[in-house]
mmCIF file of C-alpha atoms and ligand atoms in Angstrom:
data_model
loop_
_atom_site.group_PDB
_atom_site.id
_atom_site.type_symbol
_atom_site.label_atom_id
_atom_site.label_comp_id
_atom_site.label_asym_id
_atom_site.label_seq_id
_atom_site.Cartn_x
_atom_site.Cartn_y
_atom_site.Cartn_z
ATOM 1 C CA UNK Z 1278 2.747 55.067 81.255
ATOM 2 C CA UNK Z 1279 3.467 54.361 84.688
ATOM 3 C CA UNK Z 1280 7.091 53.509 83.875
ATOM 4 C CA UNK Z 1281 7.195 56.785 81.805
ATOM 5 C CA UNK Z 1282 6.604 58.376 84.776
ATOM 6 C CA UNK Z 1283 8.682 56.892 87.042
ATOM 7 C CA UNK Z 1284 11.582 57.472 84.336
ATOM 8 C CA UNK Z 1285 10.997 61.276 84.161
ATOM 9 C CA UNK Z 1286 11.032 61.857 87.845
ATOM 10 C CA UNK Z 1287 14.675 59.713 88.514
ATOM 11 C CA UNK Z 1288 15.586 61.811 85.916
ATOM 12 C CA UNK Z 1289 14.576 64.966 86.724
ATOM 13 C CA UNK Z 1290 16.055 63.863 89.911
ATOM 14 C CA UNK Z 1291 19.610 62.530 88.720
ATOM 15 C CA UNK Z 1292 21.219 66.247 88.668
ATOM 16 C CA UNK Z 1293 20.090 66.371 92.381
ATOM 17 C CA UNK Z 1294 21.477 63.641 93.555
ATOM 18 C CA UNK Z 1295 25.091 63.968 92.001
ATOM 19 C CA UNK Z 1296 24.692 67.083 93.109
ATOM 20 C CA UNK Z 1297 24.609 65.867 96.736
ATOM 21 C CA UNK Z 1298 27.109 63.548 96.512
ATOM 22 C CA UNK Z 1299 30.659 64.839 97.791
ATOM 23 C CA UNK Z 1300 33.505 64.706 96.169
ATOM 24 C CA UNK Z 1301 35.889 61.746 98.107
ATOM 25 C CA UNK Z 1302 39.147 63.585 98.969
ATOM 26 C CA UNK Z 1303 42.322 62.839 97.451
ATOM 27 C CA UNK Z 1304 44.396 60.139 99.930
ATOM 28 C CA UNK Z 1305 47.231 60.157 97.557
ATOM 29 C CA UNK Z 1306 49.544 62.320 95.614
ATOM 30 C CA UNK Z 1307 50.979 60.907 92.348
ATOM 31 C CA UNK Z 1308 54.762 60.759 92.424
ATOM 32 C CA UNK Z 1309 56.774 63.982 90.794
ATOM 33 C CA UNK Z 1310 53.654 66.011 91.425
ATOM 34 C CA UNK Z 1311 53.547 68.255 94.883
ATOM 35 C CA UNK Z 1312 50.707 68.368 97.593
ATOM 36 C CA UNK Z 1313 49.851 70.750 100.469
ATOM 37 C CA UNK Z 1314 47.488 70.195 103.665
ATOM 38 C CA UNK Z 1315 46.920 72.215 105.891
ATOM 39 C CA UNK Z 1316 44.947 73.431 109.364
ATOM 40 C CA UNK Z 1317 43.524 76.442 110.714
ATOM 41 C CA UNK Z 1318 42.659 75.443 114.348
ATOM 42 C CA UNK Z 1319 40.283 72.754 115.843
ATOM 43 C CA UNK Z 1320 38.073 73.105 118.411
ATOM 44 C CA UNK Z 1321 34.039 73.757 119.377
ATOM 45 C CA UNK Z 1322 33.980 75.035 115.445
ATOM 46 C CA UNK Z 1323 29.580 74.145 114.506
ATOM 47 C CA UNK Z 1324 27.387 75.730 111.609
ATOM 48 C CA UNK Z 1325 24.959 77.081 114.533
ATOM 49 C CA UNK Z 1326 28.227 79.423 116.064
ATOM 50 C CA UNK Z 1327 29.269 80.539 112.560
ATOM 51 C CA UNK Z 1328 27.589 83.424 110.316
ATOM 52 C CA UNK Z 1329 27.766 82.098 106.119
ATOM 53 C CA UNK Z 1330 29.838 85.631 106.569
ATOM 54 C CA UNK Z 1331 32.592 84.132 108.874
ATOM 55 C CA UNK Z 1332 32.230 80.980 107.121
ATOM 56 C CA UNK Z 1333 33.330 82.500 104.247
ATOM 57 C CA UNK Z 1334 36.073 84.499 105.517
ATOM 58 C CA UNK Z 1335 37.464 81.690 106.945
ATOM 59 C CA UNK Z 1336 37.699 79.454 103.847
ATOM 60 C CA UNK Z 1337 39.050 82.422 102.052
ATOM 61 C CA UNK Z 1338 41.622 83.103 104.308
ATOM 62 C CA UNK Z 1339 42.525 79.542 104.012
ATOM 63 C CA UNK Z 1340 42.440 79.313 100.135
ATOM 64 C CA UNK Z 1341 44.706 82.536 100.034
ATOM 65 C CA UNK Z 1342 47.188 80.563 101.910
ATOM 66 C CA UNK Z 1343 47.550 77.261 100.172
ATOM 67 C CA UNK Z 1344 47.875 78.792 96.959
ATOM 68 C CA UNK Z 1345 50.703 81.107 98.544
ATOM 69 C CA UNK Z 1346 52.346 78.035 98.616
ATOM 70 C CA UNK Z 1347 51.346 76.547 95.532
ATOM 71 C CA UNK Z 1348 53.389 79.065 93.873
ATOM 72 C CA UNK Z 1349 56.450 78.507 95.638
ATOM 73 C CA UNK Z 1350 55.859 74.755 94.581
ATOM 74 C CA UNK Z 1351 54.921 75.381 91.210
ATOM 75 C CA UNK Z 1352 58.459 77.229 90.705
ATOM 76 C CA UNK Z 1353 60.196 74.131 91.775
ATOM 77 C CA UNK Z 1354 60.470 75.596 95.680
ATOM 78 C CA UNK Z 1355 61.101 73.379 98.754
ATOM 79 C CA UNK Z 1356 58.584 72.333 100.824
ATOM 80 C CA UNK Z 1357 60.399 74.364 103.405
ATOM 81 C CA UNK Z 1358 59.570 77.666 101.207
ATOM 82 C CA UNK Z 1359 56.160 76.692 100.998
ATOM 83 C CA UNK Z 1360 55.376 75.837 104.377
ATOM 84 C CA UNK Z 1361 57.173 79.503 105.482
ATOM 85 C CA UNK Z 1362 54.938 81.497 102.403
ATOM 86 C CA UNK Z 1363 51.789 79.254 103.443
ATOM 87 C CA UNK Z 1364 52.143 80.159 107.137
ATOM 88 C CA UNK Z 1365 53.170 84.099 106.560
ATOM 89 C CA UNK Z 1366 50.129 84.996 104.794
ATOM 90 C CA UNK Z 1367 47.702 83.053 108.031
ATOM 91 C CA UNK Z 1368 49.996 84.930 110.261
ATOM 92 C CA UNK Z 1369 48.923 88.079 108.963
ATOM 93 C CA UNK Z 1370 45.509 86.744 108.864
ATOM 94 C CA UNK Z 1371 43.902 88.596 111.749
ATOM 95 C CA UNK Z 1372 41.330 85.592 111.961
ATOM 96 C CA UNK Z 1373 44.023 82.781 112.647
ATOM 97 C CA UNK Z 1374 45.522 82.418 116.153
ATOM 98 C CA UNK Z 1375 49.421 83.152 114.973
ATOM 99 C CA UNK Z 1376 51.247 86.862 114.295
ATOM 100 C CA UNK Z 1377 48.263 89.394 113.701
ATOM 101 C CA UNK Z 1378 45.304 88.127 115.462
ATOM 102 C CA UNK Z 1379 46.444 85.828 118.417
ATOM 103 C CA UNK Z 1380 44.916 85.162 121.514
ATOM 104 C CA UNK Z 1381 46.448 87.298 124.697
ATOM 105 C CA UNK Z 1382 47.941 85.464 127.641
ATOM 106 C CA UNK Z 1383 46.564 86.271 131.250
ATOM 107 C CA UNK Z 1384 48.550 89.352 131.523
ATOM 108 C CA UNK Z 1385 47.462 90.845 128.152
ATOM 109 C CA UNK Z 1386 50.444 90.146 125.717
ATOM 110 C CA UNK Z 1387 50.762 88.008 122.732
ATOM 111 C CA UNK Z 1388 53.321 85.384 122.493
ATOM 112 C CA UNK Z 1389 54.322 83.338 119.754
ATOM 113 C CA UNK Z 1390 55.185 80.494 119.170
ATOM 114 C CA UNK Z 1391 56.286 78.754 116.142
ATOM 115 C CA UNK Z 1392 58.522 75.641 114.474
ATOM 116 C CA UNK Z 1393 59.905 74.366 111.240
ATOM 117 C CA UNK Z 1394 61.079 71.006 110.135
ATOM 118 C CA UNK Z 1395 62.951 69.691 106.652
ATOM 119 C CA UNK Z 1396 62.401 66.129 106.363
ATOM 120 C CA UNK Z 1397 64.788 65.956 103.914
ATOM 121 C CA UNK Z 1398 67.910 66.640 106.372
ATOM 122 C CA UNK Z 1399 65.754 66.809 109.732
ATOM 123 C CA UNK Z 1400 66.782 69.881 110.133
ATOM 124 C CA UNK Z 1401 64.436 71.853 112.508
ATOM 125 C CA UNK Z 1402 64.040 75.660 114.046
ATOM 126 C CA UNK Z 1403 61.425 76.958 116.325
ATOM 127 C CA UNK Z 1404 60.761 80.312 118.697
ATOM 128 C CA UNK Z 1405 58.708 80.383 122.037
ATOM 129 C CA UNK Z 1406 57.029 83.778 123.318
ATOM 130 C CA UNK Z 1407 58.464 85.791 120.578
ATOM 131 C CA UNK Z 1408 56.562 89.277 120.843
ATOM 132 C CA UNK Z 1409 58.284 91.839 118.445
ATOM 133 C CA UNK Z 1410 58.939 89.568 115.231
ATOM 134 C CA UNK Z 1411 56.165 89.965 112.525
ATOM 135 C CA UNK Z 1412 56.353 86.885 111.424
ATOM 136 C CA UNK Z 1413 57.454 83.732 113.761
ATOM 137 C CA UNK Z 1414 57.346 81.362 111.101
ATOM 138 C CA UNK Z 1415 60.375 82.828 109.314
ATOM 139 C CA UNK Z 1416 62.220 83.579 112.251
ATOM 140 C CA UNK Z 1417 61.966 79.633 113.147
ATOM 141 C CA UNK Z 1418 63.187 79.175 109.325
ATOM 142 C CA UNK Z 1419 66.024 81.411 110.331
ATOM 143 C CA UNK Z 1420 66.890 79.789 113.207
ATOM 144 C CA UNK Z 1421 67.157 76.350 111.278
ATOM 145 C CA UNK Z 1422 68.703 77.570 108.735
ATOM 146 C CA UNK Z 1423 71.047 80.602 110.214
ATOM 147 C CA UNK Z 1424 71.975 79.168 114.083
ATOM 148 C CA UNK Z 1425 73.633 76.098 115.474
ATOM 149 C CA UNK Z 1426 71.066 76.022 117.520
ATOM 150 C CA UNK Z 1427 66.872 74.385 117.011
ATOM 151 C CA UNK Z 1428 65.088 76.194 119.939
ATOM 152 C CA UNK Z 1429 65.218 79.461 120.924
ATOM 153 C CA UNK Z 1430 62.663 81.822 123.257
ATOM 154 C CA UNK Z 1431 61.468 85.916 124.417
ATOM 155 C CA UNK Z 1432 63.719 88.576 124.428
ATOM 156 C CA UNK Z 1433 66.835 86.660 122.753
ATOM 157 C CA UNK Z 1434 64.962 85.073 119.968
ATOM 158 C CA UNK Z 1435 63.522 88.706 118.991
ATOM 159 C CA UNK Z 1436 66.824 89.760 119.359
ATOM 160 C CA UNK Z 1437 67.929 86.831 116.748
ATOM 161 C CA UNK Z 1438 65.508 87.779 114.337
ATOM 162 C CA UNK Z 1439 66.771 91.497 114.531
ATOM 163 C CA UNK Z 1440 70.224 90.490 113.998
ATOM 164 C CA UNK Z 1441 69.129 88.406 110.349
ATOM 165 C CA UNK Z 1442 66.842 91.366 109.133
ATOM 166 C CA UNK Z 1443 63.594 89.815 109.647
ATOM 167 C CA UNK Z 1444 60.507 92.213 110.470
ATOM 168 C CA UNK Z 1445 60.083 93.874 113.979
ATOM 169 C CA UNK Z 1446 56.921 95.498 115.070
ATOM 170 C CA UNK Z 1447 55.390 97.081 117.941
ATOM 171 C CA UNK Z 1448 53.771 94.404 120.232
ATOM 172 C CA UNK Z 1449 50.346 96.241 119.423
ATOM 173 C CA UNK Z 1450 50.667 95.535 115.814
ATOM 174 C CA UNK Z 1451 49.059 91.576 116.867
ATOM 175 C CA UNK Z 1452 46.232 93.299 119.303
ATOM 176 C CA UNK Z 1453 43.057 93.004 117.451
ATOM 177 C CA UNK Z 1454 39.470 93.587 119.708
ATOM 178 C CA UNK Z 1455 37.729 90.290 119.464
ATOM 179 C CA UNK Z 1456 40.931 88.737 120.899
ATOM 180 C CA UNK Z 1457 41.069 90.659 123.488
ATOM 181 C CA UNK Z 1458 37.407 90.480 124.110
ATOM 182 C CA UNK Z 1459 37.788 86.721 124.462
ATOM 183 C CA UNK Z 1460 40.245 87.400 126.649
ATOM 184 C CA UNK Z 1461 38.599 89.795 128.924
ATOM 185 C CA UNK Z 1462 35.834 86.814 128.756
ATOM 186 C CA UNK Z 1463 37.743 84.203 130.108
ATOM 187 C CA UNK Z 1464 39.276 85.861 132.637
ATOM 188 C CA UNK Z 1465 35.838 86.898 134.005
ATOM 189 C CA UNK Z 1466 34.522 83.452 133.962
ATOM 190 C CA UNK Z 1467 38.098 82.178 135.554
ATOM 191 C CA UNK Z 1468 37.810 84.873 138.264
ATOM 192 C CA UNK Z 1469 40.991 86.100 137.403
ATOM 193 C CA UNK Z 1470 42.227 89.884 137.363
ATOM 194 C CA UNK Z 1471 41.869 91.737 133.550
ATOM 195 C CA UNK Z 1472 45.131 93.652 132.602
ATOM 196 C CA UNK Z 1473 44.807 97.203 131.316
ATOM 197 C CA UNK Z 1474 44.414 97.560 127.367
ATOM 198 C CA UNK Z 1475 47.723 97.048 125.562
ATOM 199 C CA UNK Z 1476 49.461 100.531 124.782
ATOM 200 C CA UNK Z 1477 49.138 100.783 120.982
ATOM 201 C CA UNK Z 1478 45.789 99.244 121.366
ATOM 202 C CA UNK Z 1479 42.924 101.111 119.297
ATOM 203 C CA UNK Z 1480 40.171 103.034 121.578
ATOM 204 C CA UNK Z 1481 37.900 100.270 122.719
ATOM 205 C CA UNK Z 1482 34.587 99.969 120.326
ATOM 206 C CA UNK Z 1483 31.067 101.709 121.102
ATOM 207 C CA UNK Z 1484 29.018 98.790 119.696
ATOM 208 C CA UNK Z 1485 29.311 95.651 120.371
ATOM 209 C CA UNK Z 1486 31.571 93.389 118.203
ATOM 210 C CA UNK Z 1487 31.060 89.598 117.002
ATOM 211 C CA UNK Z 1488 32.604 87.021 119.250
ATOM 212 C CA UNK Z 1489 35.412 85.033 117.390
ATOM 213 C CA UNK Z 1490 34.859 82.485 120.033
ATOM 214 C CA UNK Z 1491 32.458 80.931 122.374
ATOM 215 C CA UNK Z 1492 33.256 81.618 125.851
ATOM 216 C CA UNK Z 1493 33.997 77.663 126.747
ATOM 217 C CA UNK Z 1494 35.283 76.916 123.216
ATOM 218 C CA UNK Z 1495 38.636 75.738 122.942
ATOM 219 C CA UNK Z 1496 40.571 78.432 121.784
ATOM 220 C CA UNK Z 1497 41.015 77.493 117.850
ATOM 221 C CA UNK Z 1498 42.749 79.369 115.211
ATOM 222 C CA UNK Z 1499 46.387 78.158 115.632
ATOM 223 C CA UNK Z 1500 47.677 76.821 111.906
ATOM 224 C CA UNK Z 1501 49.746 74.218 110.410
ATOM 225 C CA UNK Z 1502 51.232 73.004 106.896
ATOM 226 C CA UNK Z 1503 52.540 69.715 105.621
ATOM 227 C CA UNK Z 1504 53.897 69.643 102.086
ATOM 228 C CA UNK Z 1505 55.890 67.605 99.809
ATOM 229 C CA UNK Z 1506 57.613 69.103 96.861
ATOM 230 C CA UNK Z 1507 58.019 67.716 93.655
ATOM 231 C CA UNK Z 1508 61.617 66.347 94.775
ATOM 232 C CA UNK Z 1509 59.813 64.029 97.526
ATOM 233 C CA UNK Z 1510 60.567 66.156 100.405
ATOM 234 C CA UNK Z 1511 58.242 66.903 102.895
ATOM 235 C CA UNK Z 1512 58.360 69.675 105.427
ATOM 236 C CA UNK Z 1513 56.411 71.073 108.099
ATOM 237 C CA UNK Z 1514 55.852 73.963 109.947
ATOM 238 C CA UNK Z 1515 52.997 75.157 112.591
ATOM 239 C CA UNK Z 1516 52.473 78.783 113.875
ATOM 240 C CA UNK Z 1517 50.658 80.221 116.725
ATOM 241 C CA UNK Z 1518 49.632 82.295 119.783
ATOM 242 C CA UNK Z 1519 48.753 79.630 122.125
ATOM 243 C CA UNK Z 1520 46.006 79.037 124.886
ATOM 244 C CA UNK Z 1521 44.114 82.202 125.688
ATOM 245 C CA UNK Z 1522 44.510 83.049 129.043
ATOM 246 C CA UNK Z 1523 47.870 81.178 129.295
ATOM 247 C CA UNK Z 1524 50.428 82.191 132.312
ATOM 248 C CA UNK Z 1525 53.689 82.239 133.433
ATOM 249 C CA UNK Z 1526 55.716 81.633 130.187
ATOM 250 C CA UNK Z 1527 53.553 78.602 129.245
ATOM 251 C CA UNK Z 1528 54.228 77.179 125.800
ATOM 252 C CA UNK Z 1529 52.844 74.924 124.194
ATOM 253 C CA UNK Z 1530 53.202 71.822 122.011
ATOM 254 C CA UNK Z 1531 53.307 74.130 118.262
ATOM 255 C CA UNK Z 1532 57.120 74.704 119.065
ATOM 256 C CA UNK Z 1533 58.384 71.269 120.298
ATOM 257 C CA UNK Z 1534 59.621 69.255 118.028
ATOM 258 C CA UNK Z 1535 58.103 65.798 117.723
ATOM 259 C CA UNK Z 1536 55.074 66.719 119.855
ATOM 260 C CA UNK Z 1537 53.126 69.827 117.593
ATOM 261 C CA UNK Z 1538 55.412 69.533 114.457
ATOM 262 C CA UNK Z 1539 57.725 67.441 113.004
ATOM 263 C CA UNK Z 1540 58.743 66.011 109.369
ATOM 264 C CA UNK Z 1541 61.176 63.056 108.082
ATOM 265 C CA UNK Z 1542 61.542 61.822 104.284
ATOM 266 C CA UNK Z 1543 61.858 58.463 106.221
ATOM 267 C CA UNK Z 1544 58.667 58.749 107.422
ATOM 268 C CA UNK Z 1545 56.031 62.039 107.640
ATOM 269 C CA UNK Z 1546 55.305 65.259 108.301
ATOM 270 C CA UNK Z 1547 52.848 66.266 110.431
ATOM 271 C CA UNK Z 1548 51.446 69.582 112.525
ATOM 272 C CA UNK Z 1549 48.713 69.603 114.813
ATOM 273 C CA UNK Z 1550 46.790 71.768 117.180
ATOM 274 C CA UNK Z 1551 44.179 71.439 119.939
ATOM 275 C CA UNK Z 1552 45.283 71.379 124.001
ATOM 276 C CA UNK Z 1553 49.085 71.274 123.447
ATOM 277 C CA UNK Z 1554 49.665 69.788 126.892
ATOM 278 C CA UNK Z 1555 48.437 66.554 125.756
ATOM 279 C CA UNK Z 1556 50.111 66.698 122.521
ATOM 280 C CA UNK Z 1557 53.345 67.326 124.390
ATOM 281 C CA UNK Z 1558 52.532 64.348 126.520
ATOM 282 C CA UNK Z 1559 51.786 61.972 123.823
ATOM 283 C CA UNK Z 1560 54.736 63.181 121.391
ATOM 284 C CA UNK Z 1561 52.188 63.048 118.752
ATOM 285 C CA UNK Z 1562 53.773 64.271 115.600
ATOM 286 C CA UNK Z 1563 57.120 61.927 115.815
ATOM 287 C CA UNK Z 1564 54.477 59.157 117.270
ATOM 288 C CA UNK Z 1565 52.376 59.194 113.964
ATOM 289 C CA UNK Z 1566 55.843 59.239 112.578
ATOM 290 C CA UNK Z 1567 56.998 56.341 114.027
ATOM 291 C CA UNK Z 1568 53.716 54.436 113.819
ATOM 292 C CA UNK Z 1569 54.557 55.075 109.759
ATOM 293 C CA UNK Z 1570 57.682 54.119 110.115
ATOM 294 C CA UNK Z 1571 58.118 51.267 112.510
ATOM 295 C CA UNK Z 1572 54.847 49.589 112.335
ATOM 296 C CA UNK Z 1573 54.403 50.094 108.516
ATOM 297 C CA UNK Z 1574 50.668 51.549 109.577
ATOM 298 C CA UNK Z 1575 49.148 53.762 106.455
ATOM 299 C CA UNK Z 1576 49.204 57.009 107.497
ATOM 300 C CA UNK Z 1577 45.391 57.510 108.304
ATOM 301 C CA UNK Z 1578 45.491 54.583 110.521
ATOM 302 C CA UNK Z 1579 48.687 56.220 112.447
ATOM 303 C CA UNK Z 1580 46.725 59.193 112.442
ATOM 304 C CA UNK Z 1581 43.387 57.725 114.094
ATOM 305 C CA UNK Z 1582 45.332 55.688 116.415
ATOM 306 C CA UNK Z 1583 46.916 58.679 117.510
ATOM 307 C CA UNK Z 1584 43.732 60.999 118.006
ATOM 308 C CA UNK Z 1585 40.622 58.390 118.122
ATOM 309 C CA UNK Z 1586 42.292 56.304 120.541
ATOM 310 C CA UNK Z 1587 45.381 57.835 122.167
ATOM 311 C CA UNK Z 1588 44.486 61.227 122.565
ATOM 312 C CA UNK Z 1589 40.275 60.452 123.097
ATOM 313 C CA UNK Z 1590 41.564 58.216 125.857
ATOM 314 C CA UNK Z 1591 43.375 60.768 127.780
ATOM 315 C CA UNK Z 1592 40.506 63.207 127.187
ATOM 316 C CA UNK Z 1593 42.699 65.668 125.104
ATOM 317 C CA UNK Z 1594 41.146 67.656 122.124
ATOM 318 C CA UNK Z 1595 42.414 68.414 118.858
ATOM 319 C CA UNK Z 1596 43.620 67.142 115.648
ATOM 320 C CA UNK Z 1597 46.567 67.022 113.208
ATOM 321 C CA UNK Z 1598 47.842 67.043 109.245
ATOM 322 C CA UNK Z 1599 49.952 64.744 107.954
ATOM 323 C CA UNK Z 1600 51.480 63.792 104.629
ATOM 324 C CA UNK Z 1601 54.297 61.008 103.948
ATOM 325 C CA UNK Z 1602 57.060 61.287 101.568
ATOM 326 C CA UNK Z 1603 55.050 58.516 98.960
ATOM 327 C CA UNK Z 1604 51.915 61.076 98.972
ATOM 328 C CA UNK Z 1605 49.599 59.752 101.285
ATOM 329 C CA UNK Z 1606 47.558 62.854 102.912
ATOM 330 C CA UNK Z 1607 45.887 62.410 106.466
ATOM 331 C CA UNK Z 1608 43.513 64.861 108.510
ATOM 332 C CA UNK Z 1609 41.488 63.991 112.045
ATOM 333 C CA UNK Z 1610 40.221 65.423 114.678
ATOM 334 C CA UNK Z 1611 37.909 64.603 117.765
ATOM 335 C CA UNK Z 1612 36.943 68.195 118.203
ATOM 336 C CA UNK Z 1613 33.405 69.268 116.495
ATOM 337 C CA UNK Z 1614 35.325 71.183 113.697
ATOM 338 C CA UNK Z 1615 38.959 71.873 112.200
ATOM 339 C CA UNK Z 1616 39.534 74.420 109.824
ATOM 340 C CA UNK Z 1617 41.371 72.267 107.197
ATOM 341 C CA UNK Z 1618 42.353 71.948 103.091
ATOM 342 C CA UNK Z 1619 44.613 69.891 101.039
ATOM 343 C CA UNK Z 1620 45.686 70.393 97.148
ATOM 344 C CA UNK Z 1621 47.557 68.083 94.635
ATOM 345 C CA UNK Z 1622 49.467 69.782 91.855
ATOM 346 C CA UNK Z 1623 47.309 69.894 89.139
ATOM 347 C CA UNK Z 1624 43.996 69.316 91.093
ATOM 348 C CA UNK Z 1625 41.700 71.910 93.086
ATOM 349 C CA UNK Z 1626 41.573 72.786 96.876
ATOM 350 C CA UNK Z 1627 39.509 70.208 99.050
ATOM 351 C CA UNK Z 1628 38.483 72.104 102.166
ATOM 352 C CA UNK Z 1629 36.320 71.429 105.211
ATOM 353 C CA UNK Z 1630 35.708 73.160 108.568
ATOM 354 C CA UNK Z 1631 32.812 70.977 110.425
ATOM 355 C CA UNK Z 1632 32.891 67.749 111.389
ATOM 356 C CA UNK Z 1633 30.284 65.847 108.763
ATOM 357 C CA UNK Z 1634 32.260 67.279 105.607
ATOM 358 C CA UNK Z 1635 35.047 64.887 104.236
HETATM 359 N N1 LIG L 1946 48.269 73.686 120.259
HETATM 360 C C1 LIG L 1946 48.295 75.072 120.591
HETATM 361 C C2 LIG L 1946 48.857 75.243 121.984
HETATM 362 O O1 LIG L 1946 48.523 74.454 122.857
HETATM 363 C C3 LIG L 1946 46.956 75.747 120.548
HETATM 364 C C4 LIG L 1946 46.068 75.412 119.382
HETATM 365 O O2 LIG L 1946 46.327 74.497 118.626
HETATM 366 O O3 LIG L 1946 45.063 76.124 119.186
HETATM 367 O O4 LIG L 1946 49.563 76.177 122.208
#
């Protein structure tokens, strides 16, 4: 009887606990088949800051945009077509730090910043404080795949993107209020002067609006792909505003090649975000690379070298993506949260925003 018993409750309890259990993520990508992974930002990103609301939008925002490029990659696309159609449709994401929805800089703009890189032929583009180009991933596609040159910046590289056809808007088209509101925040708390309100700006609300970020969070949002097609090629691309706050022309590591992004077939692909001075400092994209690719490490351990150790030790924050051209995937962070998925042809998305999920 008593055995009965105990038999009835582990059953009644077996549904519960497979319930609970999580699903491990894929680590590897069969040959032939593509794989995406991807970031929306890392930084002071907990359950107790976030509505289920925002949660939601979020992970919506960031399932719209890996199967944007799931598409590309199920029609036999490059990874470099994937990584531009994953990154357009965050850009116009008004939640993600890139194209509509960055943070300002100090004097009240929005710059952009944004880079691409074909591992196949290490071919790369990127754009620095580009303010009139709707989207800056495809002008740094343009300018890898339509200039001599890999880098350009302001005035000339809208100018570029003019002159090959892509998008133009009125700098107010990025403004949106809770941007600007963490703006005005952190220029109070830095005791520094607050611009006036963009022209093109919409009137300023009458109720208060939810903040996007706490005032001493890092400022999250920026995002990042890494995919390999079904060729073996991996690109990768990242796309953002920046630092809120930032001055005098700073940029930041997204555009540099080697530090925020980078891809080779003869090694990885990776894109990161968190403090890009640090990432700029530590090359981190080509040194995962090269930790691949000279010290034969698996690309997880290249990847916690890099951020556990490396980056912990210099007191940096942030974390990357990374995929190799044999299918290994790779995610960390040492922030509290990073806005992250992944997806294997054939399989479904694997997401996770806070630190305890996988
Ligand atoms: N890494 C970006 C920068 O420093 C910001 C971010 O990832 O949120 O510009």
């Amino acid at each position: 009887m008593r055995n009965q018993i105990l038999l009835t409750l582990c059953l009644g309890l077996m549904p519960f606990a497979v319930a609970q259990q999580p699903t491990p993520l894929i680590t590897q990508a069969p040959a032939g088949k593509w794989a995406i992974v991807m970031h929306g930002g890392a930084g002071v990103i907990e359950r107790s800051s976030m509505t289920p609301e925002r949660d939601a939008a979020y992970r919506a925002g960031l399932d719209h945009a890996i199967h944007a490029a799931a598409s590309v990659l199920d029609a036999n696309g490059s990874a470099v077509d994937a990584v531009e159609a994953g990154l357009k449709v965050l850009e116009d994401d008004p939640l993600f730090n890139a194209g509509k929805g960055a943070v300002f800089t100090a004097d009240g703009k929005n710059d952009l910043d944004a880079a691409i890189m074909d591992g196949k032929t290490m071919r790369a583009g990127s754009v620095a404080g580009v303010t009139r180009t709707k989207n800056p991933i495809s002008l740094a596609k343009a300018v890898m795949e339509k200039s001599q040159f890999v880098m350009l910046s302001g005035a000339g590289a809208d100018q570029f993107a003019a002159s090959v056809g892509l998008q133009q808007v009125d700098p107010s088209y990025f403004f949106t209020e809770e941007r600007w509101q963490g703006l005005v925040r952190y220029l109070k708390e830095q005791g520094l002067p607050i611009p006036p309100r963009p022209a093109g700006a919409p009137p300023p609300p009458t109720k208060p609006i939810a903040q996007l970020e706490t005032s001493d969070a890092h400022k999250w949002g920026t995002t990042g792909i890494v995919v390999r097609d079904r060729a073996g090629n991996i690109a990768a691309g990242t796309t953002t505003g920046g630092l809120t706050g930032k001055r005098f022309g700073r940029i930041g590591d997204s555009p540099i090649i080697g530090a925020g992004t980078y891809a080779s077939n003869d090694s990885c692909g990776v894109s990161a975000t968190g403090t890009g001075e640090y990432f700029i400092r530590l090359t981190m994209a080509r040194s995962i690379c090269a930790l691949v690719q000279y010290k034969t490490m698996s690309l997880q351990d290249a990847v916690n070298e890099m951020i556990d150790h490396q980056l912990t030790a210099m007191k940096g924050d942030g974390g990357v993506i990374a995929m190799t051209p044999d299918g290994q995937i790779a995610w960390g962070f040492n922030t509290p949260g990073m806005f992250r998925a992944r997806l294997v042809e054939g399989g479904k998305v694997q997401m996770g925003i806070y630190k305890d999920e996988p």
